């Protein structure tokens, strides 16, 4: 028996004519969008319907997460994507507010790339092992290049564009030191996934102190690799990426704080 479904709507598929013909079976199309996009689309629909008018404040992140039955990380990513779409404005320390131009913005303009926290989790897992391989397989020229990258990052600490380029090259150089061309392509692909959501996180929460901490992290990673200590290299990379995720999460936590709005949150839950 063949089943068919159409995205976004429930369909009924008739069974073949037989002596024991059964009633049609209702099917709900499988949702292929990433979770944070589903959350963002649902909030966008409530904004479009007037449930959250221009200038109003959205419920706190913790309320949204509890009502929707999802993690706070997924809600964070959804809110950031809504800001990219210009549906909401994140005011650090105040809350998340619906913009005056929200009615003219389509929800399908939400960023379609992977969520930044998913990306950081993937990088932590993969690049930790790559750093360990670099410690085992790297050559002196690789170690020298990593040390030079740390110095360059310190020189350009206040130049965001230059710092991003140096940061990327540092991680790609570690993959090169691992002596595995496939892993180089994997790291490059991970960095190419840093879409608008990542840029928005950087814009809001990446301070000079975080940039200085990145330099210290890179120095620790480079030192462990040059010492051919695979375990220390893996740990240093894990610590670095986990710190970035933790700082971004803390930033969104602060931005997402707002007084309880239980009635409206229940409306979101009811439409879920």
PDB file of C-alpha atoms in Angstrom:
ATOM      1  CA  UNK A   1       0.000   0.000   0.000  1.00  0.00           C
ATOM      2  CA  UNK A   2       1.379   3.447  -0.938  1.00  0.00           C
ATOM      3  CA  UNK A   3       1.065   6.518   1.246  1.00  0.00           C
ATOM      4  CA  UNK A   4       1.386  10.112   0.177  1.00  0.00           C
ATOM      5  CA  UNK A   5       1.658  13.294   2.180  1.00  0.00           C
ATOM      6  CA  UNK A   6       1.912  17.017   1.503  1.00  0.00           C
ATOM      7  CA  UNK A   7       3.948  19.408   3.633  1.00  0.00           C
ATOM      8  CA  UNK A   8       2.014  21.465   6.141  1.00  0.00           C
ATOM      9  CA  UNK A   9      -1.381  19.806   5.801  1.00  0.00           C
ATOM     10  CA  UNK A  10      -3.140  16.640   6.810  1.00  0.00           C
ATOM     11  CA  UNK A  11      -4.072  14.284   3.980  1.00  0.00           C
ATOM     12  CA  UNK A  12      -6.287  11.245   3.625  1.00  0.00           C
ATOM     13  CA  UNK A  13      -5.132   8.381   1.457  1.00  0.00           C
ATOM     14  CA  UNK A  14      -7.802   5.964   0.247  1.00  0.00           C
ATOM     15  CA  UNK A  15      -6.983   2.271   0.392  1.00  0.00           C
ATOM     16  CA  UNK A  16      -7.398   0.131  -2.755  1.00  0.00           C
ATOM     17  CA  UNK A  17     -10.887  -1.215  -3.481  1.00  0.00           C
ATOM     18  CA  UNK A  18     -11.125  -4.614  -1.873  1.00  0.00           C
ATOM     19  CA  UNK A  19     -13.840  -6.716  -0.383  1.00  0.00           C
ATOM     20  CA  UNK A  20     -12.604  -5.661   3.028  1.00  0.00           C
ATOM     21  CA  UNK A  21     -12.147  -1.987   2.251  1.00  0.00           C
ATOM     22  CA  UNK A  22     -11.148   0.023   5.320  1.00  0.00           C
ATOM     23  CA  UNK A  23     -11.817   3.705   6.028  1.00  0.00           C
ATOM     24  CA  UNK A  24      -9.299   6.318   4.908  1.00  0.00           C
ATOM     25  CA  UNK A  25      -6.457   6.945   7.341  1.00  0.00           C
ATOM     26  CA  UNK A  26      -5.561  10.529   8.389  1.00  0.00           C
ATOM     27  CA  UNK A  27      -1.852  11.253   8.078  1.00  0.00           C
ATOM     28  CA  UNK A  28       0.094  14.267   9.256  1.00  0.00           C
ATOM     29  CA  UNK A  29       2.945  15.233   6.964  1.00  0.00           C
ATOM     30  CA  UNK A  30       6.384  14.745   8.482  1.00  0.00           C
ATOM     31  CA  UNK A  31       8.000  18.061   9.336  1.00  0.00           C
ATOM     32  CA  UNK A  32      11.518  18.246   7.948  1.00  0.00           C
ATOM     33  CA  UNK A  33      12.421  21.721   9.192  1.00  0.00           C
ATOM     34  CA  UNK A  34      14.881  22.092  12.035  1.00  0.00           C
ATOM     35  CA  UNK A  35      13.321  22.451  15.470  1.00  0.00           C
ATOM     36  CA  UNK A  36      14.342  26.063  16.017  1.00  0.00           C
ATOM     37  CA  UNK A  37      12.698  26.997  12.708  1.00  0.00           C
ATOM     38  CA  UNK A  38       9.461  25.300  13.732  1.00  0.00           C
ATOM     39  CA  UNK A  39       9.482  27.316  16.964  1.00  0.00           C
ATOM     40  CA  UNK A  40      10.285  30.530  15.105  1.00  0.00           C
ATOM     41  CA  UNK A  41       7.527  29.930  12.573  1.00  0.00           C
ATOM     42  CA  UNK A  42       4.968  29.326  15.327  1.00  0.00           C
ATOM     43  CA  UNK A  43       5.889  32.561  17.118  1.00  0.00           C
ATOM     44  CA  UNK A  44       5.877  34.408  13.789  1.00  0.00           C
ATOM     45  CA  UNK A  45       2.337  33.198  13.128  1.00  0.00           C
ATOM     46  CA  UNK A  46       1.201  34.524  16.513  1.00  0.00           C
ATOM     47  CA  UNK A  47       2.811  37.871  15.732  1.00  0.00           C
ATOM     48  CA  UNK A  48       1.061  37.953  12.346  1.00  0.00           C
ATOM     49  CA  UNK A  49      -2.303  37.140  13.973  1.00  0.00           C
ATOM     50  CA  UNK A  50      -1.971  40.043  16.419  1.00  0.00           C
ATOM     51  CA  UNK A  51      -1.479  37.907  19.515  1.00  0.00           C
ATOM     52  CA  UNK A  52       1.793  39.779  20.011  1.00  0.00           C
ATOM     53  CA  UNK A  53       1.293  43.276  18.537  1.00  0.00           C
ATOM     54  CA  UNK A  54       4.097  45.655  17.611  1.00  0.00           C
ATOM     55  CA  UNK A  55       5.913  46.922  20.687  1.00  0.00           C
ATOM     56  CA  UNK A  56       4.793  44.058  22.933  1.00  0.00           C
ATOM     57  CA  UNK A  57       7.223  41.890  24.828  1.00  0.00           C
ATOM     58  CA  UNK A  58       7.435  38.154  24.230  1.00  0.00           C
ATOM     59  CA  UNK A  59       7.272  35.728  27.173  1.00  0.00           C
ATOM     60  CA  UNK A  60      10.532  34.909  28.896  1.00  0.00           C
ATOM     61  CA  UNK A  61      12.661  32.202  27.325  1.00  0.00           C
ATOM     62  CA  UNK A  62      12.063  29.785  30.190  1.00  0.00           C
ATOM     63  CA  UNK A  63       8.275  30.146  29.798  1.00  0.00           C
ATOM     64  CA  UNK A  64       8.431  29.560  26.058  1.00  0.00           C
ATOM     65  CA  UNK A  65      10.610  26.490  26.534  1.00  0.00           C
ATOM     66  CA  UNK A  66       8.288  25.012  29.160  1.00  0.00           C
ATOM     67  CA  UNK A  67       5.106  25.702  27.191  1.00  0.00           C
ATOM     68  CA  UNK A  68       6.476  24.385  23.907  1.00  0.00           C
ATOM     69  CA  UNK A  69       8.129  21.358  25.516  1.00  0.00           C
ATOM     70  CA  UNK A  70      11.538  22.129  24.008  1.00  0.00           C
ATOM     71  CA  UNK A  71      14.973  23.072  25.309  1.00  0.00           C
ATOM     72  CA  UNK A  72      15.915  26.634  26.120  1.00  0.00           C
ATOM     73  CA  UNK A  73      18.721  26.324  23.562  1.00  0.00           C
ATOM     74  CA  UNK A  74      16.172  25.736  20.781  1.00  0.00           C
ATOM     75  CA  UNK A  75      14.171  28.761  21.952  1.00  0.00           C
ATOM     76  CA  UNK A  76      17.342  30.870  21.971  1.00  0.00           C
ATOM     77  CA  UNK A  77      18.088  29.948  18.388  1.00  0.00           C
ATOM     78  CA  UNK A  78      14.494  30.623  17.342  1.00  0.00           C
ATOM     79  CA  UNK A  79      14.537  34.102  18.895  1.00  0.00           C
ATOM     80  CA  UNK A  80      17.816  34.948  17.187  1.00  0.00           C
ATOM     81  CA  UNK A  81      16.429  33.808  13.845  1.00  0.00           C
ATOM     82  CA  UNK A  82      13.323  35.954  14.377  1.00  0.00           C
ATOM     83  CA  UNK A  83      15.559  38.939  14.996  1.00  0.00           C
ATOM     84  CA  UNK A  84      17.418  38.253  11.751  1.00  0.00           C
ATOM     85  CA  UNK A  85      13.993  38.319  10.055  1.00  0.00           C
ATOM     86  CA  UNK A  86      13.353  41.694  11.754  1.00  0.00           C
ATOM     87  CA  UNK A  87      10.262  40.338  13.483  1.00  0.00           C
ATOM     88  CA  UNK A  88      11.641  40.967  16.972  1.00  0.00           C
ATOM     89  CA  UNK A  89      14.286  43.080  18.637  1.00  0.00           C
ATOM     90  CA  UNK A  90      16.453  41.692  21.448  1.00  0.00           C
ATOM     91  CA  UNK A  91      17.180  44.337  24.084  1.00  0.00           C
ATOM     92  CA  UNK A  92      19.845  42.995  26.391  1.00  0.00           C
ATOM     93  CA  UNK A  93      18.711  43.078  30.010  1.00  0.00           C
ATOM     94  CA  UNK A  94      15.185  44.154  29.052  1.00  0.00           C
ATOM     95  CA  UNK A  95      13.573  41.471  26.933  1.00  0.00           C
ATOM     96  CA  UNK A  96      12.461  40.529  23.443  1.00  0.00           C
ATOM     97  CA  UNK A  97      10.069  42.936  21.716  1.00  0.00           C
ATOM     98  CA  UNK A  98       7.979  42.695  18.550  1.00  0.00           C
ATOM     99  CA  UNK A  99       9.137  45.272  16.007  1.00  0.00           C
ATOM    100  CA  UNK A 100       6.906  47.860  14.374  1.00  0.00           C
ATOM    101  CA  UNK A 101       7.704  46.478  10.917  1.00  0.00           C
ATOM    102  CA  UNK A 102       6.847  42.878  11.799  1.00  0.00           C
ATOM    103  CA  UNK A 103       3.595  42.847   9.830  1.00  0.00           C
ATOM    104  CA  UNK A 104       5.488  43.369   6.572  1.00  0.00           C
ATOM    105  CA  UNK A 105       8.044  40.633   7.187  1.00  0.00           C
ATOM    106  CA  UNK A 106       7.464  37.070   6.031  1.00  0.00           C
ATOM    107  CA  UNK A 107       8.303  34.271   8.458  1.00  0.00           C
ATOM    108  CA  UNK A 108       9.942  32.215   5.698  1.00  0.00           C
ATOM    109  CA  UNK A 109      12.827  34.679   5.630  1.00  0.00           C
ATOM    110  CA  UNK A 110      14.092  33.027   8.822  1.00  0.00           C
ATOM    111  CA  UNK A 111      17.628  31.706   8.489  1.00  0.00           C
ATOM    112  CA  UNK A 112      17.665  28.124   7.188  1.00  0.00           C
ATOM    113  CA  UNK A 113      21.128  27.051   8.319  1.00  0.00           C
ATOM    114  CA  UNK A 114      21.938  24.908  11.351  1.00  0.00           C
ATOM    115  CA  UNK A 115      21.486  26.479  14.765  1.00  0.00           C
ATOM    116  CA  UNK A 116      24.674  27.979  16.244  1.00  0.00           C
ATOM    117  CA  UNK A 117      24.572  25.766  19.344  1.00  0.00           C
ATOM    118  CA  UNK A 118      24.158  22.636  17.213  1.00  0.00           C
ATOM    119  CA  UNK A 119      27.127  23.795  15.187  1.00  0.00           C
ATOM    120  CA  UNK A 120      29.240  24.358  18.295  1.00  0.00           C
ATOM    121  CA  UNK A 121      28.356  20.890  19.595  1.00  0.00           C
ATOM    122  CA  UNK A 122      29.439  19.359  16.287  1.00  0.00           C
ATOM    123  CA  UNK A 123      32.669  21.343  16.246  1.00  0.00           C
ATOM    124  CA  UNK A 124      33.509  20.337  19.803  1.00  0.00           C
ATOM    125  CA  UNK A 125      33.099  16.663  18.966  1.00  0.00           C
ATOM    126  CA  UNK A 126      34.940  16.707  15.646  1.00  0.00           C
ATOM    127  CA  UNK A 127      37.639  19.307  16.188  1.00  0.00           C
ATOM    128  CA  UNK A 128      38.621  17.819  19.528  1.00  0.00           C
ATOM    129  CA  UNK A 129      39.638  14.599  17.789  1.00  0.00           C
ATOM    130  CA  UNK A 130      41.306  16.513  14.971  1.00  0.00           C
ATOM    131  CA  UNK A 131      43.423  18.425  17.494  1.00  0.00           C
ATOM    132  CA  UNK A 132      44.504  15.113  19.026  1.00  0.00           C
ATOM    133  CA  UNK A 133      45.512  13.835  15.573  1.00  0.00           C
ATOM    134  CA  UNK A 134      47.403  17.062  14.879  1.00  0.00           C
ATOM    135  CA  UNK A 135      49.443  16.499  18.038  1.00  0.00           C
ATOM    136  CA  UNK A 136      50.328  13.012  16.825  1.00  0.00           C
ATOM    137  CA  UNK A 137      50.899  13.753  13.130  1.00  0.00           C
ATOM    138  CA  UNK A 138      51.869  17.416  12.895  1.00  0.00           C
ATOM    139  CA  UNK A 139      55.220  18.712  11.675  1.00  0.00           C
ATOM    140  CA  UNK A 140      57.331  21.551  13.006  1.00  0.00           C
ATOM    141  CA  UNK A 141      56.110  23.910  10.285  1.00  0.00           C
ATOM    142  CA  UNK A 142      52.535  23.254  11.438  1.00  0.00           C
ATOM    143  CA  UNK A 143      53.441  24.052  15.023  1.00  0.00           C
ATOM    144  CA  UNK A 144      55.206  27.257  13.933  1.00  0.00           C
ATOM    145  CA  UNK A 145      52.178  28.295  11.853  1.00  0.00           C
ATOM    146  CA  UNK A 146      49.839  27.796  14.808  1.00  0.00           C
ATOM    147  CA  UNK A 147      52.089  29.874  17.067  1.00  0.00           C
ATOM    148  CA  UNK A 148      52.194  32.640  14.435  1.00  0.00           C
ATOM    149  CA  UNK A 149      48.408  32.550  14.226  1.00  0.00           C
ATOM    150  CA  UNK A 150      48.127  33.145  17.972  1.00  0.00           C
ATOM    151  CA  UNK A 151      50.462  36.159  17.649  1.00  0.00           C
ATOM    152  CA  UNK A 152      48.446  37.543  14.723  1.00  0.00           C
ATOM    153  CA  UNK A 153      45.205  37.192  16.676  1.00  0.00           C
ATOM    154  CA  UNK A 154      46.705  39.247  19.504  1.00  0.00           C
ATOM    155  CA  UNK A 155      47.766  41.973  17.071  1.00  0.00           C
ATOM    156  CA  UNK A 156      44.282  42.205  15.531  1.00  0.00           C
ATOM    157  CA  UNK A 157      42.245  41.739  18.712  1.00  0.00           C
ATOM    158  CA  UNK A 158      40.177  44.870  18.002  1.00  0.00           C
ATOM    159  CA  UNK A 159      39.644  44.169  14.286  1.00  0.00           C
ATOM    160  CA  UNK A 160      36.599  41.905  14.064  1.00  0.00           C
ATOM    161  CA  UNK A 161      36.947  40.970  10.381  1.00  0.00           C
ATOM    162  CA  UNK A 162      40.677  40.223  10.636  1.00  0.00           C
ATOM    163  CA  UNK A 163      40.144  38.275  13.865  1.00  0.00           C
ATOM    164  CA  UNK A 164      37.482  36.096  12.242  1.00  0.00           C
ATOM    165  CA  UNK A 165      39.752  35.308   9.280  1.00  0.00           C
ATOM    166  CA  UNK A 166      42.673  34.414  11.559  1.00  0.00           C
ATOM    167  CA  UNK A 167      40.422  32.311  13.784  1.00  0.00           C
ATOM    168  CA  UNK A 168      39.203  30.326  10.768  1.00  0.00           C
ATOM    169  CA  UNK A 169      42.738  29.810   9.462  1.00  0.00           C
ATOM    170  CA  UNK A 170      43.888  28.569  12.877  1.00  0.00           C
ATOM    171  CA  UNK A 171      41.294  25.810  12.953  1.00  0.00           C
ATOM    172  CA  UNK A 172      41.923  24.863   9.326  1.00  0.00           C
ATOM    173  CA  UNK A 173      45.661  24.695  10.033  1.00  0.00           C
ATOM    174  CA  UNK A 174      45.036  22.223  12.854  1.00  0.00           C
ATOM    175  CA  UNK A 175      43.093  20.037  10.412  1.00  0.00           C
ATOM    176  CA  UNK A 176      45.980  20.265   7.957  1.00  0.00           C
ATOM    177  CA  UNK A 177      48.402  19.195  10.695  1.00  0.00           C
ATOM    178  CA  UNK A 178      46.279  16.089  11.240  1.00  0.00           C
ATOM    179  CA  UNK A 179      47.487  14.977   7.765  1.00  0.00           C
ATOM    180  CA  UNK A 180      44.067  13.915   6.551  1.00  0.00           C
ATOM    181  CA  UNK A 181      42.618  15.747   3.560  1.00  0.00           C
ATOM    182  CA  UNK A 182      39.077  14.620   4.326  1.00  0.00           C
ATOM    183  CA  UNK A 183      39.240  16.151   7.790  1.00  0.00           C
ATOM    184  CA  UNK A 184      40.401  19.443   6.277  1.00  0.00           C
ATOM    185  CA  UNK A 185      37.258  19.453   4.133  1.00  0.00           C
ATOM    186  CA  UNK A 186      35.111  18.621   7.172  1.00  0.00           C
ATOM    187  CA  UNK A 187      36.447  21.568   9.177  1.00  0.00           C
ATOM    188  CA  UNK A 188      36.051  23.903   6.208  1.00  0.00           C
ATOM    189  CA  UNK A 189      32.442  22.755   5.798  1.00  0.00           C
ATOM    190  CA  UNK A 190      31.739  23.358   9.494  1.00  0.00           C
ATOM    191  CA  UNK A 191      33.066  26.892   9.236  1.00  0.00           C
ATOM    192  CA  UNK A 192      31.049  27.515   6.087  1.00  0.00           C
ATOM    193  CA  UNK A 193      27.898  26.682   8.071  1.00  0.00           C
ATOM    194  CA  UNK A 194      28.412  29.753  10.244  1.00  0.00           C
ATOM    195  CA  UNK A 195      25.403  31.519   8.739  1.00  0.00           C
ATOM    196  CA  UNK A 196      23.404  34.563   9.861  1.00  0.00           C
ATOM    197  CA  UNK A 197      22.475  33.124  13.248  1.00  0.00           C
ATOM    198  CA  UNK A 198      26.121  32.876  14.200  1.00  0.00           C
ATOM    199  CA  UNK A 199      26.812  36.414  13.025  1.00  0.00           C
ATOM    200  CA  UNK A 200      23.932  37.705  15.118  1.00  0.00           C
ATOM    201  CA  UNK A 201      25.290  35.969  18.205  1.00  0.00           C
ATOM    202  CA  UNK A 202      28.687  37.505  17.562  1.00  0.00           C
ATOM    203  CA  UNK A 203      27.140  40.929  17.103  1.00  0.00           C
ATOM    204  CA  UNK A 204      25.282  40.804  20.409  1.00  0.00           C
ATOM    205  CA  UNK A 205      27.555  38.964  22.772  1.00  0.00           C
ATOM    206  CA  UNK A 206      31.151  38.878  21.556  1.00  0.00           C
ATOM    207  CA  UNK A 207      33.072  41.348  23.720  1.00  0.00           C
ATOM    208  CA  UNK A 208      36.725  42.316  23.789  1.00  0.00           C
ATOM    209  CA  UNK A 209      37.206  40.136  26.860  1.00  0.00           C
ATOM    210  CA  UNK A 210      35.868  37.153  24.961  1.00  0.00           C
ATOM    211  CA  UNK A 211      38.278  37.932  22.134  1.00  0.00           C
ATOM    212  CA  UNK A 212      41.159  37.997  24.616  1.00  0.00           C
ATOM    213  CA  UNK A 213      40.009  34.684  26.064  1.00  0.00           C
ATOM    214  CA  UNK A 214      39.962  33.213  22.558  1.00  0.00           C
ATOM    215  CA  UNK A 215      43.633  34.169  22.208  1.00  0.00           C
ATOM    216  CA  UNK A 216      44.415  32.389  25.468  1.00  0.00           C
ATOM    217  CA  UNK A 217      42.437  29.349  24.320  1.00  0.00           C
ATOM    218  CA  UNK A 218      44.267  29.228  20.996  1.00  0.00           C
ATOM    219  CA  UNK A 219      47.610  29.526  22.755  1.00  0.00           C
ATOM    220  CA  UNK A 220      46.751  26.548  24.983  1.00  0.00           C
ATOM    221  CA  UNK A 221      45.645  24.469  21.980  1.00  0.00           C
ATOM    222  CA  UNK A 222      48.776  25.361  19.988  1.00  0.00           C
ATOM    223  CA  UNK A 223      51.036  24.561  22.947  1.00  0.00           C
ATOM    224  CA  UNK A 224      49.430  21.151  23.525  1.00  0.00           C
ATOM    225  CA  UNK A 225      49.699  20.242  19.841  1.00  0.00           C
ATOM    226  CA  UNK A 226      53.342  21.362  19.634  1.00  0.00           C
ATOM    227  CA  UNK A 227      54.079  19.273  22.742  1.00  0.00           C
ATOM    228  CA  UNK A 228      52.590  16.254  20.930  1.00  0.00           C
ATOM    229  CA  UNK A 229      50.197  15.724  23.830  1.00  0.00           C
ATOM    230  CA  UNK A 230      47.082  14.390  22.110  1.00  0.00           C
ATOM    231  CA  UNK A 231      45.006  14.254  25.292  1.00  0.00           C
ATOM    232  CA  UNK A 232      45.853  17.826  26.263  1.00  0.00           C
ATOM    233  CA  UNK A 233      45.145  19.031  22.717  1.00  0.00           C
ATOM    234  CA  UNK A 234      41.722  17.388  22.715  1.00  0.00           C
ATOM    235  CA  UNK A 235      40.897  18.822  26.148  1.00  0.00           C
ATOM    236  CA  UNK A 236      42.060  22.312  25.183  1.00  0.00           C
ATOM    237  CA  UNK A 237      39.883  22.290  22.058  1.00  0.00           C
ATOM    238  CA  UNK A 238      36.870  21.004  24.005  1.00  0.00           C
ATOM    239  CA  UNK A 239      37.382  23.690  26.630  1.00  0.00           C
ATOM    240  CA  UNK A 240      37.659  26.420  23.997  1.00  0.00           C
ATOM    241  CA  UNK A 241      34.477  25.557  22.101  1.00  0.00           C
ATOM    242  CA  UNK A 242      32.511  24.828  25.274  1.00  0.00           C
ATOM    243  CA  UNK A 243      33.478  28.260  26.602  1.00  0.00           C
ATOM    244  CA  UNK A 244      32.243  29.982  23.443  1.00  0.00           C
ATOM    245  CA  UNK A 245      28.909  28.139  23.706  1.00  0.00           C
ATOM    246  CA  UNK A 246      28.619  28.955  27.404  1.00  0.00           C
ATOM    247  CA  UNK A 247      29.258  32.667  26.870  1.00  0.00           C
ATOM    248  CA  UNK A 248      26.759  32.891  24.030  1.00  0.00           C
ATOM    249  CA  UNK A 249      24.153  31.036  26.088  1.00  0.00           C
ATOM    250  CA  UNK A 250      24.723  33.391  29.001  1.00  0.00           C
ATOM    251  CA  UNK A 251      24.279  36.364  26.695  1.00  0.00           C
ATOM    252  CA  UNK A 252      20.973  35.105  25.340  1.00  0.00           C
ATOM    253  CA  UNK A 253      19.832  34.241  28.872  1.00  0.00           C
ATOM    254  CA  UNK A 254      20.277  37.883  29.883  1.00  0.00           C
ATOM    255  CA  UNK A 255      18.614  39.177  26.712  1.00  0.00           C
ATOM    256  CA  UNK A 256      15.658  36.837  27.084  1.00  0.00           C
ATOM    257  CA  UNK A 257      14.684  37.755  30.632  1.00  0.00           C
ATOM    258  CA  UNK A 258      11.248  39.343  30.984  1.00  0.00           C
ATOM    259  CA  UNK A 259       8.357  39.286  33.480  1.00  0.00           C
ATOM    260  CA  UNK A 260       5.912  36.331  33.329  1.00  0.00           C
ATOM    261  CA  UNK A 261       3.201  36.484  30.669  1.00  0.00           C
ATOM    262  CA  UNK A 262       1.424  33.244  31.405  1.00  0.00           C
ATOM    263  CA  UNK A 263      -1.789  33.839  29.431  1.00  0.00           C
ATOM    264  CA  UNK A 264      -0.037  34.507  26.173  1.00  0.00           C
ATOM    265  CA  UNK A 265       2.391  31.673  26.734  1.00  0.00           C
ATOM    266  CA  UNK A 266      -0.559  29.326  27.136  1.00  0.00           C
ATOM    267  CA  UNK A 267      -1.839  30.488  23.755  1.00  0.00           C
ATOM    268  CA  UNK A 268       1.435  29.392  22.190  1.00  0.00           C
ATOM    269  CA  UNK A 269       1.154  26.036  23.882  1.00  0.00           C
ATOM    270  CA  UNK A 270      -2.414  25.561  22.707  1.00  0.00           C
ATOM    271  CA  UNK A 271      -1.435  26.163  19.090  1.00  0.00           C
ATOM    272  CA  UNK A 272       1.574  23.851  19.236  1.00  0.00           C
TER     273      UNK A 272
END
